[in-house]
Coordinates of N, CA and C and ligand atoms in Angstrom, one line a residue:
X276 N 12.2 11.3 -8.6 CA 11.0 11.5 -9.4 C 10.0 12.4 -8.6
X277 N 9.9 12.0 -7.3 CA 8.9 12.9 -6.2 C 10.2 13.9 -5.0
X278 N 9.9 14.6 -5.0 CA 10.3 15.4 -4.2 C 9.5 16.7 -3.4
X279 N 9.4 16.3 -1.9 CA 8.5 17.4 -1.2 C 9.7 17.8 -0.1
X280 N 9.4 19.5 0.0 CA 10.4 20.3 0.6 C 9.2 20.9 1.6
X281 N 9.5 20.4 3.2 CA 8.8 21.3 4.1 C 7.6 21.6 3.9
X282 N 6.7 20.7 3.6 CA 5.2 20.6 3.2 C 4.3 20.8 4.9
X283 N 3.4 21.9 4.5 CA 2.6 22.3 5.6 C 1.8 22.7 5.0
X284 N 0.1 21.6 5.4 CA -1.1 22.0 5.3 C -1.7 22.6 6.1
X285 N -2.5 23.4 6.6 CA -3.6 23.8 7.7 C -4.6 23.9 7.0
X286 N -5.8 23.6 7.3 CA -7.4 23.5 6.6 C -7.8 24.5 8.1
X287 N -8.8 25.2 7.3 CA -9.6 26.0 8.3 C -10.7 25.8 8.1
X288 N -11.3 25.2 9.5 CA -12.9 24.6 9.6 C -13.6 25.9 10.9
X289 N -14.6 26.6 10.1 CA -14.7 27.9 11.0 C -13.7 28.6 11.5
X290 N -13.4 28.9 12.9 CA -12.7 29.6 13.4 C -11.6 28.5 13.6
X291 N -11.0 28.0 13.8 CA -10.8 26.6 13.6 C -9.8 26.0 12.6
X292 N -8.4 26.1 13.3 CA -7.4 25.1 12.1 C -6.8 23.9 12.5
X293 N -6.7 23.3 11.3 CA -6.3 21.9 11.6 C -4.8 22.0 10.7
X294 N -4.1 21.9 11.8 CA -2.8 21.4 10.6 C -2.8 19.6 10.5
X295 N -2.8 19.4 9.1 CA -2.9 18.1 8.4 C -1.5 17.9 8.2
X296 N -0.8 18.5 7.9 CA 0.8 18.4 7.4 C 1.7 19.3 8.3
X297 N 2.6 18.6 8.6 CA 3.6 19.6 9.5 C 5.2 19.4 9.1
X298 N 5.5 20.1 8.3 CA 7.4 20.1 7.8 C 7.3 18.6 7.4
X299 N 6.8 18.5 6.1 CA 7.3 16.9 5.7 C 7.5 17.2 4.9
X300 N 9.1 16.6 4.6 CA 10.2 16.3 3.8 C 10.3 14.7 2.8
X301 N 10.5 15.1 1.7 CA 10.9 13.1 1.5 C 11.2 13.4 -0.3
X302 N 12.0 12.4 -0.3 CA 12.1 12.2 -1.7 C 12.0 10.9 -2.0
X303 N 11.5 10.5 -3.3 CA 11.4 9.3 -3.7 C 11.7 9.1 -5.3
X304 N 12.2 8.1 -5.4 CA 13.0 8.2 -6.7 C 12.3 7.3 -7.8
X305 N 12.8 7.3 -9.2 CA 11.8 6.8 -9.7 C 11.9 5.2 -9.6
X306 N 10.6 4.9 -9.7 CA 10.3 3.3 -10.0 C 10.4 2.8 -8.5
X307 N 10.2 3.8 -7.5 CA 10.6 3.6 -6.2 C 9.2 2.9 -6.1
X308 N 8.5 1.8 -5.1 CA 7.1 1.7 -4.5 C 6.9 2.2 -3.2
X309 N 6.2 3.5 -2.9 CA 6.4 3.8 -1.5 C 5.5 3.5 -0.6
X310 N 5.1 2.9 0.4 CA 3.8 3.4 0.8 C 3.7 3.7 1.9
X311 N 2.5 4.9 2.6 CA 2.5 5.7 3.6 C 1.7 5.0 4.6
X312 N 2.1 4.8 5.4 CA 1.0 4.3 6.8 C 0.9 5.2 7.8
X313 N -0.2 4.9 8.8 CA -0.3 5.6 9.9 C -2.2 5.3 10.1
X314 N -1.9 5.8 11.2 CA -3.5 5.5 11.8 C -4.8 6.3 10.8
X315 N -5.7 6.7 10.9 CA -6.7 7.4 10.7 C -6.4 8.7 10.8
X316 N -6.4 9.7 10.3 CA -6.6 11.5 10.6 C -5.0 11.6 10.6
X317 N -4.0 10.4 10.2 CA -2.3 11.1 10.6 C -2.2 11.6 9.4
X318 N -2.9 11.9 8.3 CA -2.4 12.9 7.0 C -2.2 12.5 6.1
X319 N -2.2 11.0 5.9 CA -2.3 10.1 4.5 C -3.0 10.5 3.2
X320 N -4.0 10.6 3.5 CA -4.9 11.3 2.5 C -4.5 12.4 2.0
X321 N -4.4 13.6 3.1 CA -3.8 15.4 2.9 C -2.3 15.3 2.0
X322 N -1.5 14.1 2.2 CA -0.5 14.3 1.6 C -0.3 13.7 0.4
X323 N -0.8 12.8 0.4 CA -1.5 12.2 -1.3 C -2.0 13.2 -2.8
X324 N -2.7 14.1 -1.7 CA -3.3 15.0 -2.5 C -2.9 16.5 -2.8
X325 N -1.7 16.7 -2.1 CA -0.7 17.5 -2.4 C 0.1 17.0 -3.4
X326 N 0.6 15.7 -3.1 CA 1.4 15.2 -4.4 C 1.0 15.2 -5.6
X327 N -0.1 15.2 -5.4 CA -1.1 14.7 -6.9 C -1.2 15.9 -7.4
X328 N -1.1 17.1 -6.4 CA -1.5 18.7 -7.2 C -2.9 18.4 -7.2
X329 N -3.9 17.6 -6.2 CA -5.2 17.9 -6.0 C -5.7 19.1 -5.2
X330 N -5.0 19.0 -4.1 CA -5.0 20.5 -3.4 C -3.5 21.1 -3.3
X331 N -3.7 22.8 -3.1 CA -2.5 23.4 -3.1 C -1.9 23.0 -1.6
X332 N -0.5 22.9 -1.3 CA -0.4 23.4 0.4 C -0.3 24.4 0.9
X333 N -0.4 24.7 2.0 CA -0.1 26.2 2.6 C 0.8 26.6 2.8
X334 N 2.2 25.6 3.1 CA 3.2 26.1 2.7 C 4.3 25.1 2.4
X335 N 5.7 25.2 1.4 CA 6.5 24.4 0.8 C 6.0 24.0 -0.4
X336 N 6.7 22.9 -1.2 CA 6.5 22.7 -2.4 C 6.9 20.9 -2.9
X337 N 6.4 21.0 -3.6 CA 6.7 19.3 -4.3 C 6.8 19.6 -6.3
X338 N 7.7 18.6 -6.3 CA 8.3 18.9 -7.7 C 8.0 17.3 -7.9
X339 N 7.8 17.1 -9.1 CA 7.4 15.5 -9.5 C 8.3 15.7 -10.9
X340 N 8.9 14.9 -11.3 CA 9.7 14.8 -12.5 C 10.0 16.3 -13.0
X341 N 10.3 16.8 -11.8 CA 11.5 18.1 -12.2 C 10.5 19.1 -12.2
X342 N 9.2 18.9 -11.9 CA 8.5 20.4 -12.3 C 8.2 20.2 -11.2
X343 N 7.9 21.6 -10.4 CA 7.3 22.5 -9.5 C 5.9 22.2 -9.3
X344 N 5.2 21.1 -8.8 CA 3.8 21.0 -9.3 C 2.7 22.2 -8.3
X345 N 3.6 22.7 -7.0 CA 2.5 23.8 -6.3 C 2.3 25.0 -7.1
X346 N 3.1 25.3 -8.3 CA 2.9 26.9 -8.6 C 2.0 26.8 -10.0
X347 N 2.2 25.4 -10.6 CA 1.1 25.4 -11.2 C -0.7 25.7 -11.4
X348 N -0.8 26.4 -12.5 CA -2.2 26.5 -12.5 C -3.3 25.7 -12.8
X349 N -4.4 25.8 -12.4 CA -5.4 24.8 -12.8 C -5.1 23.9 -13.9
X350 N -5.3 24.6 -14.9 CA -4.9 24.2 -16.3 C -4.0 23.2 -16.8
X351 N -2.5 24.3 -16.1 CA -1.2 23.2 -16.6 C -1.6 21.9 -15.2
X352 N -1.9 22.4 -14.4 CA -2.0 21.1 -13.5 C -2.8 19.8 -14.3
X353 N -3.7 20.1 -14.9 CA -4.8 19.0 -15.7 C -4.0 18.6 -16.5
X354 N -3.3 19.5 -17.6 CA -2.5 18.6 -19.0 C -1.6 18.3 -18.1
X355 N -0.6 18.5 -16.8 CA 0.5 17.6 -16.0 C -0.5 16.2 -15.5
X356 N -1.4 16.4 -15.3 CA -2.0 15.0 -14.5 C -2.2 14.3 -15.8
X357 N -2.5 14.3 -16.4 CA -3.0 13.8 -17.8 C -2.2 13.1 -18.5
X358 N -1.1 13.6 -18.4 CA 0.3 13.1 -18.9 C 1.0 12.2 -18.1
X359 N 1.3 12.3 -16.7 CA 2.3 12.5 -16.0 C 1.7 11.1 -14.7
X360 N 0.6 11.1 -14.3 CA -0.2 10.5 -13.1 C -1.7 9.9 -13.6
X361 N -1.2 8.7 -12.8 CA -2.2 7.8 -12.2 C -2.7 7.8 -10.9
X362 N -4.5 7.4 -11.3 CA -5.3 7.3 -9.7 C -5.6 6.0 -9.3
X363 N -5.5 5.5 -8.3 CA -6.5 4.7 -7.9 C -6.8 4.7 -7.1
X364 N -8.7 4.3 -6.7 CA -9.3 5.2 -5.6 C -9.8 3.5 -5.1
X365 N -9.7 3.7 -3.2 CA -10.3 3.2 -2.6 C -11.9 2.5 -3.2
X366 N -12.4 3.2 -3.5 CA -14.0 2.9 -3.6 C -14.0 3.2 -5.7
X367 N -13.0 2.6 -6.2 CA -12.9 2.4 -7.4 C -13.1 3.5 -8.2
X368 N -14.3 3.8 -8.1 CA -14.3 5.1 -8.9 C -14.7 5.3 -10.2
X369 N -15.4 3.4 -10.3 CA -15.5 3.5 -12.3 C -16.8 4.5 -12.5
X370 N -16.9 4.5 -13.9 CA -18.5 4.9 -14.4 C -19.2 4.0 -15.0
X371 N -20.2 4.2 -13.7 CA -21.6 2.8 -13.5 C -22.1 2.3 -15.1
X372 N -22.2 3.2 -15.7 CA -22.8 2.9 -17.4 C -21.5 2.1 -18.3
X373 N -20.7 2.6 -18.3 CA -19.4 1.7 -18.8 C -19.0 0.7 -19.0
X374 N -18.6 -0.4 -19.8 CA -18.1 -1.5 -19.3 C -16.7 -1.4 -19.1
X375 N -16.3 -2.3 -18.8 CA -14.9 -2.4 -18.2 C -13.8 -2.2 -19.6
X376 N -14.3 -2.5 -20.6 CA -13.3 -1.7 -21.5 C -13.6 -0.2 -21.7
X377 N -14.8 0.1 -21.4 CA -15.0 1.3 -21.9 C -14.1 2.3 -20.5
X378 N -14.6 1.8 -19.2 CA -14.0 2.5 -18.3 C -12.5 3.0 -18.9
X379 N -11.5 1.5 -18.8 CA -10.3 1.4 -19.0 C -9.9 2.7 -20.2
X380 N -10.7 2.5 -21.3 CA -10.1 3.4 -22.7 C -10.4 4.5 -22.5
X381 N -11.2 5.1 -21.2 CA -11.6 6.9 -21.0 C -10.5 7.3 -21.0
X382 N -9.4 7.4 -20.1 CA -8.8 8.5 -19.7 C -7.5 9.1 -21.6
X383 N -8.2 7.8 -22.0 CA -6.9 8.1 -23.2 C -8.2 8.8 -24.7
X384 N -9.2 9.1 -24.2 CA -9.8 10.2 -25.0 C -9.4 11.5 -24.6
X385 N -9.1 11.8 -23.6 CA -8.6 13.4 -23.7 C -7.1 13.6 -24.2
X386 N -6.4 12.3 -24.5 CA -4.9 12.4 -24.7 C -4.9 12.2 -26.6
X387 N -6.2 12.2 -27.0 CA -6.2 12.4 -28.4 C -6.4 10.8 -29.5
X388 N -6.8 9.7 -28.3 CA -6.2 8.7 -28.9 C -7.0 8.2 -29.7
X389 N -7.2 7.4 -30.7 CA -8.6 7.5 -31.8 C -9.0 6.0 -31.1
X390 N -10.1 6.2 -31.3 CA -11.1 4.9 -30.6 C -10.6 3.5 -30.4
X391 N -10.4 3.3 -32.0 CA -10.0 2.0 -32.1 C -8.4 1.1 -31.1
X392 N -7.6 2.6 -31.3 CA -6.8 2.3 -30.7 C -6.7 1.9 -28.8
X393 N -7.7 3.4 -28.4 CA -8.0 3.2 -27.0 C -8.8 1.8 -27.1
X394 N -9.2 1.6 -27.6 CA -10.1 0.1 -27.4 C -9.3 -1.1 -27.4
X395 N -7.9 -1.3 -28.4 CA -7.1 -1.9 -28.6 C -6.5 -2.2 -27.1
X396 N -5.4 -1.0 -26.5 CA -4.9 -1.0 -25.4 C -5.8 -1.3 -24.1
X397 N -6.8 -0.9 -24.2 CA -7.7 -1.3 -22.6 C -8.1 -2.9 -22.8
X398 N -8.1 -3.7 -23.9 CA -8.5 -5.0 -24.0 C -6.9 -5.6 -23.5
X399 N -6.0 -5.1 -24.3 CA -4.8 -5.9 -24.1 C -4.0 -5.8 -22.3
X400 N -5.0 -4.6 -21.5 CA -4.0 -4.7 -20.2 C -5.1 -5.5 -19.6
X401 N -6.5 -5.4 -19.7 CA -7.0 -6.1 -19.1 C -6.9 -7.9 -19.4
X402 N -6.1 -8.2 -20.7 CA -6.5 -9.1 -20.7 C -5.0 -10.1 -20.0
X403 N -4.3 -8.9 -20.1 CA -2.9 -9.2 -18.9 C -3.6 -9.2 -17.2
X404 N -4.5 -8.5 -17.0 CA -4.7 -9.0 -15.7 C -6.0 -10.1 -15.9
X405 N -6.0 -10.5 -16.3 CA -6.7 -11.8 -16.4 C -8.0 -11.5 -16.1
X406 N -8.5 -10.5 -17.0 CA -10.0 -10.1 -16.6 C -10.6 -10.3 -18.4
X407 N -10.2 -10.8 -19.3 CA -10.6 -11.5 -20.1 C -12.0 -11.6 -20.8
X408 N -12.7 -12.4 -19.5 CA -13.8 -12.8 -19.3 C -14.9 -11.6 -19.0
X409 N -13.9 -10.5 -18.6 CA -15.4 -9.6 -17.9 C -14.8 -8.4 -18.6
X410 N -14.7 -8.3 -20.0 CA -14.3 -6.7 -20.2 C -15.5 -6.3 -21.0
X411 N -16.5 -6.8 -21.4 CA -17.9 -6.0 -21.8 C -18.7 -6.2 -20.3
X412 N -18.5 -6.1 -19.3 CA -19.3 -6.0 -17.9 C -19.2 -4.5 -17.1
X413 N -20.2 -4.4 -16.5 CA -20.0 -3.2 -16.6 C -20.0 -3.4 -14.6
X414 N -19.8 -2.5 -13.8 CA -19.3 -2.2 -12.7 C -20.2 -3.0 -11.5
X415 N -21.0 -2.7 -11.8 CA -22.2 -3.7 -10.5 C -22.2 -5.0 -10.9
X416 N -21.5 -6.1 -12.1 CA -21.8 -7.1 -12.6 C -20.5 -7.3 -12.3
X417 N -19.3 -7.0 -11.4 CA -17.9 -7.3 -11.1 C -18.2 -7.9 -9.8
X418 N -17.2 -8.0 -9.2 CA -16.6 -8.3 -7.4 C -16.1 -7.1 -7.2
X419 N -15.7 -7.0 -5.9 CA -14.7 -5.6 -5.5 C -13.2 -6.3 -6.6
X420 N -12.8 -7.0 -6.1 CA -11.6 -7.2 -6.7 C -11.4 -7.0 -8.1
X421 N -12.7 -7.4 -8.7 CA -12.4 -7.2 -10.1 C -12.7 -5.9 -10.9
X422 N -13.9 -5.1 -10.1 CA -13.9 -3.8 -10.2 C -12.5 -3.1 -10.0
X423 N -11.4 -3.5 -9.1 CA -10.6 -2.6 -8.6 C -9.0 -2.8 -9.6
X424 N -9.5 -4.5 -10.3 CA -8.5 -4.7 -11.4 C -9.1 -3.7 -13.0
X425 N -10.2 -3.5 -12.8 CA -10.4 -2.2 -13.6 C -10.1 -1.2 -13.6
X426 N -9.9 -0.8 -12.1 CA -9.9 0.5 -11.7 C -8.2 0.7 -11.8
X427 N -7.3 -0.1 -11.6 CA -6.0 -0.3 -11.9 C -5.6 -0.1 -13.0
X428 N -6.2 -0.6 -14.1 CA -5.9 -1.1 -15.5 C -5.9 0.3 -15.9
X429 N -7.2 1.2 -15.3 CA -7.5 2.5 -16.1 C -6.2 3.6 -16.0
X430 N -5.9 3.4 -14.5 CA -4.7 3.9 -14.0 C -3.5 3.6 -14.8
X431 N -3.2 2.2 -15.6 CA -2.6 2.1 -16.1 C -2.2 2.7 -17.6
X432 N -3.4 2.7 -18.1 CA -3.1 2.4 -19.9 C -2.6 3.6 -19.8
X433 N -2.3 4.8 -19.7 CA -2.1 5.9 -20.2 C -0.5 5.9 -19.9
X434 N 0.2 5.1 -19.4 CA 1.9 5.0 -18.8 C 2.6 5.8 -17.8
X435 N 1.7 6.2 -17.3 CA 1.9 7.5 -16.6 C 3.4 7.1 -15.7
X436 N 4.2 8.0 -15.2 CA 5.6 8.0 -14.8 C 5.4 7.7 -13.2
X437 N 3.7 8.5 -12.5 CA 3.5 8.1 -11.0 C 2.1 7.4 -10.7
X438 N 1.9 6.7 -10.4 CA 0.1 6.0 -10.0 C 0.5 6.4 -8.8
X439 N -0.2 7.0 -7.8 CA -0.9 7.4 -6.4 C -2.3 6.3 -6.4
X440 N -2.5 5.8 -4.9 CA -3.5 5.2 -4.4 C -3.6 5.4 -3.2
X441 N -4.8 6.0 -2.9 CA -5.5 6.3 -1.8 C -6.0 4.7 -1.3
X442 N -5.8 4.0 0.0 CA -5.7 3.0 0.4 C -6.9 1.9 -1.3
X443 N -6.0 1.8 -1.3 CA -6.4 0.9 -3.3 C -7.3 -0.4 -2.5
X444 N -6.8 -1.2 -1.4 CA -7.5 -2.5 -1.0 C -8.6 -2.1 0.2
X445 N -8.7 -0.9 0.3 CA -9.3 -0.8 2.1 C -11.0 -1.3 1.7
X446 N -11.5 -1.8 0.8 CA -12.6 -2.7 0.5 C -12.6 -3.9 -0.1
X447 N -11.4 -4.6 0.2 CA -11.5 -5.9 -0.2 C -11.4 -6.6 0.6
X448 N -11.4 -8.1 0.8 CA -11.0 -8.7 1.4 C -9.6 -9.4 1.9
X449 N -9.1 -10.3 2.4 CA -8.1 -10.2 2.8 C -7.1 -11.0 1.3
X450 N -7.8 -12.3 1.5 CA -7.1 -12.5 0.1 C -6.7 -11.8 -1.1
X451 N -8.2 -11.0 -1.6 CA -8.2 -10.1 -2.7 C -6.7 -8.8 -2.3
X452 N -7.0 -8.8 -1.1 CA -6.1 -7.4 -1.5 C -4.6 -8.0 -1.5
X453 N -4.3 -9.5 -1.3 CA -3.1 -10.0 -1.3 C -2.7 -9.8 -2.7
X454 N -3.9 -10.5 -3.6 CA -3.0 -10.5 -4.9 C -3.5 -9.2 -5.7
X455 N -3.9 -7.9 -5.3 CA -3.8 -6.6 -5.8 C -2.8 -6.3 -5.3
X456 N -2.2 -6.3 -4.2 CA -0.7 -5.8 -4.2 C 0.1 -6.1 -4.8
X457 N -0.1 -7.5 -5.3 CA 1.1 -8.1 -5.8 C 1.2 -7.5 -7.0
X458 N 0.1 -7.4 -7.7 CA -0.7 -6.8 -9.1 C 0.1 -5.4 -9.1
X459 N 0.1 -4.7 -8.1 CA 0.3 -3.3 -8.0 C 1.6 -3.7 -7.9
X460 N 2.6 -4.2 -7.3 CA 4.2 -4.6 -6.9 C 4.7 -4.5 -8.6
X461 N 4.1 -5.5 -8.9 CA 4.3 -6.6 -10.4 C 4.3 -5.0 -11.7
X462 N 3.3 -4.7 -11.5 CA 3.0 -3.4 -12.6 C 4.3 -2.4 -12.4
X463 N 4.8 -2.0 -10.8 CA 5.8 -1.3 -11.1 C 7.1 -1.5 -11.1
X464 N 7.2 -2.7 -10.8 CA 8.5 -3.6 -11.0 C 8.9 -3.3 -12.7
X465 N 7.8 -4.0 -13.5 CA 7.9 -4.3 -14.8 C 8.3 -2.8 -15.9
X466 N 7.4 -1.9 -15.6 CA 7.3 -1.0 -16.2 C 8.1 0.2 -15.4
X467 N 8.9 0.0 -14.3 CA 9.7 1.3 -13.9 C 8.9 2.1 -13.6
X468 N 7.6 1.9 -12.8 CA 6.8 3.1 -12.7 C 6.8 3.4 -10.9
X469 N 6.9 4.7 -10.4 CA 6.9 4.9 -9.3 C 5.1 5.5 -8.6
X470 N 4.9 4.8 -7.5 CA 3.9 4.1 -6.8 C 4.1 4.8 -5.5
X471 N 2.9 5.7 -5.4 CA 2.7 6.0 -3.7 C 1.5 5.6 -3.4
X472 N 1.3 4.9 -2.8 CA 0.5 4.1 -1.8 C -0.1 4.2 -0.6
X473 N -1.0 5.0 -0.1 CA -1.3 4.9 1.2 C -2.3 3.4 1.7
X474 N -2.0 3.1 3.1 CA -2.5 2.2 3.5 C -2.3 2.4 5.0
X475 N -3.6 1.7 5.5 CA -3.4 2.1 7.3 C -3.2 0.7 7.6
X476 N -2.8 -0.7 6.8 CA -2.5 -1.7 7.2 C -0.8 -1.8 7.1
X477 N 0.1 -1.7 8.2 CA 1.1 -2.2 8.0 C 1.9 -2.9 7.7
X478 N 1.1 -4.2 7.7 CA 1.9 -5.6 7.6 C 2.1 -5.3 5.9
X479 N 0.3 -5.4 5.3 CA 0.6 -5.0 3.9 C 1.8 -4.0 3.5
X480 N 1.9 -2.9 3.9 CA 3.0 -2.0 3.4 C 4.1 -3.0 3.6
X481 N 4.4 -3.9 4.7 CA 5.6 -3.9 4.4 C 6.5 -4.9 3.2
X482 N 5.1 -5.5 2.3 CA 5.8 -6.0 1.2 C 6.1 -4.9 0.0
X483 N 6.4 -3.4 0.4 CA 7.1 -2.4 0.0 C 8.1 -2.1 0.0
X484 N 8.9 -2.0 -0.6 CA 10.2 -1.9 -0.4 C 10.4 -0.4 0.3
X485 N 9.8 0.2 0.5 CA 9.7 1.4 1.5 C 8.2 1.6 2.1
X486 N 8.4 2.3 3.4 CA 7.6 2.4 4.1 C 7.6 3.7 5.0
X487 N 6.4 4.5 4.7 CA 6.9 5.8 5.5 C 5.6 6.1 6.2
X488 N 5.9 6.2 7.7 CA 4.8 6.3 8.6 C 4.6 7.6 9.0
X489 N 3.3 8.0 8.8 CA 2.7 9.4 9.0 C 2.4 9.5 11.0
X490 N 2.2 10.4 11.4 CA 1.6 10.4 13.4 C 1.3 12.1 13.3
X491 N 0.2 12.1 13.3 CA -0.2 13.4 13.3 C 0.3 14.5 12.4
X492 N 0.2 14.1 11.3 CA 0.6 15.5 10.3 C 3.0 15.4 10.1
X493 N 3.1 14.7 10.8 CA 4.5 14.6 10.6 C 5.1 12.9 10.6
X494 N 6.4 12.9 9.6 CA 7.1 11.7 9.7 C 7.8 11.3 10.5
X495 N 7.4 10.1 10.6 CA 8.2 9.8 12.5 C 9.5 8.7 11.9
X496 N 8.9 8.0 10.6 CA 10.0 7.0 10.2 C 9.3 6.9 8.8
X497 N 10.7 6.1 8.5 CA 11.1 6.0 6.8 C 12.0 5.1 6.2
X498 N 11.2 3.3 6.3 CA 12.7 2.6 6.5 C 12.1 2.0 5.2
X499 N 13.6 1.5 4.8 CA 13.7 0.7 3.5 C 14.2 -0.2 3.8
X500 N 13.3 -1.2 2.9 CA 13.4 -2.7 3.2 C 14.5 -3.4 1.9
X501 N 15.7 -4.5 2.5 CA 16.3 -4.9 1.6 C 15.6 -6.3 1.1
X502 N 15.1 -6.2 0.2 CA 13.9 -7.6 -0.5 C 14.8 -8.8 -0.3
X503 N 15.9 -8.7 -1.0 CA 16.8 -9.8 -1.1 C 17.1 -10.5 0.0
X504 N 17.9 -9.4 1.0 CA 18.5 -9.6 2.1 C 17.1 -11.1 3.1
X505 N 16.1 -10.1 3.0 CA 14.9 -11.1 3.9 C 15.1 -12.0 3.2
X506 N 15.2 -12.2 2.0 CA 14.8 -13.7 1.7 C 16.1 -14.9 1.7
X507 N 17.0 -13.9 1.5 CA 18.4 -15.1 2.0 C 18.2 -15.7 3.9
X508 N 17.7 -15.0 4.5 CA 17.6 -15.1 6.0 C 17.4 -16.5 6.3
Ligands
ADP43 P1 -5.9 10.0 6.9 O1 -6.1 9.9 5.4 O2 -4.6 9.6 7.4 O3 -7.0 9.3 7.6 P2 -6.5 12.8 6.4 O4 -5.4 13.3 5.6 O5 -7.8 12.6 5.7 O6 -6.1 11.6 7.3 O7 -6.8 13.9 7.5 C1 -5.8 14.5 8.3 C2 -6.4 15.6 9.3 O8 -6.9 16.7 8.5 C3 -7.6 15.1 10.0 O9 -7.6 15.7 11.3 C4 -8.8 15.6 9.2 O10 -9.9 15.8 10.0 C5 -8.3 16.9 8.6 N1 -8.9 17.2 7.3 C6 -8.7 16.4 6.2 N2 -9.3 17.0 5.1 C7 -9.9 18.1 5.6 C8 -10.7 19.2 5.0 N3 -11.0 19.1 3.7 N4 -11.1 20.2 5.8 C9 -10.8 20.2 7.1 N5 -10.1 19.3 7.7 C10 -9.6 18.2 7.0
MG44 MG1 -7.5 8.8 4.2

């Protein structure tokens, strides 16, 4: 489903470069859940956002469901994210005027979808994540957790083939982000959807069935976990 060949960022700050990415390789298949760890500044973010076709790299390329997403243009990049990818951001990301259905049913007005129906589908996922109770509420009248089961849902309705999350729990607390992983597990279990993940908590990642650790702009490891195997143990 993902595939990156020899990905190298450098950002130039003044006179001044940073390489963020250095020769990283990886593929991940569909319906795979991956998630990337590593400390602070190891490239989590820079390589997220190459995947996503948010920024170009400086050199190599990544192909997501068979297309070339670096040579694309602005444009095709927008109707490929639109179609193709889910976000979910750290610090949620809703719009403060919105309620939580309304958030949920945005992203499927630019995909042509007539009201009633976007309204239809954002009541029915939220009311699979058990947010029921709070789908006329609008974003400051949530918790983190339940803002972020919004911010999920929104990522969801559109079926996209990849959700990317830029550390999804790094503002919750410890419980909450127990059962948003699972949330996040459970979503791509069910639906076959492949999941990249960043997280600077390890332990978390490792209820992933992959785990790929970033150290300074390169991969140091990349191990997969057999789910089954631990639990016969
Ligand atoms: P992480 O998400 O793992 O904390 P990042 O991917 O955000 O790390 O950053 C990796 C490195 O690239 C850091 O040294 C950071 O300072 C640098 N960096 C990230 N984004 C930019 C940018 N837009 N301009 C310049 N340097 C950047
Ligand atoms: Mg980051």
């Amino acid at each position: 489903m993902i595939k990156v060949e020899n990905l190298r960022k450098v950002y130039k700050v003044g006179t001044e470069k940073v390489v963020a990415l250095d020769n990283v390789s990886l593929e991940i298949e569909k319906g795979e859940f991956c998630c990337i760890v590593g400390t602070s500044g190891s490239g989590k973010s820079t390589l997220l956002n190459q995947l996503a076709g948010l920024e170009k790299p400086t050199k190599g390329r990544v192909v997501i469901d068979g297309q070339n997403i670096s040579k694309m243009t602005e444009k095709q990049l927008a109707v490929f994210r639109q179609n193709t990818i889910g976000f979910i951001f750290q610090s949620y990301n809703l719009m403060p005027t919105l309620t939580s259905i309304e958030n949920v049913a945005f992203p499927l007005m630019f995909k042509g979808v007539e009201k009633s129906v976007r309204e239809k589908k954002a009541k029915a996922i939220l009311k699979e994540m058990n947010m029921e109770s709070r789908m006329h509420h609008k974003p400051t009248e949530l918790s983190g957790g339940q803002q972020q089961r919004v911010g999920i849902a929104r990522a969801f309705v559109g079926h996209p083939k990849v959700i990317f999350a830029d550390e999804p729990t790094g503002n919750l607390d410890s419980k909450t982000t127990e059962q948003v992983m699972e949330m996040l597990l459970d979503i791509s279990e069910k639906n076959n959807i492949t999941f990249v993940m960043v997280t600077h908590d390890p332990q978390l990642a490792k209820k992933a069935k992959r785990v790929v650790t970033l150290v300074d702009g390169h991969i140091i490891s990349d191990t997969k976990y057999d789910k089954e195997k631990v639990e016969n143990n």
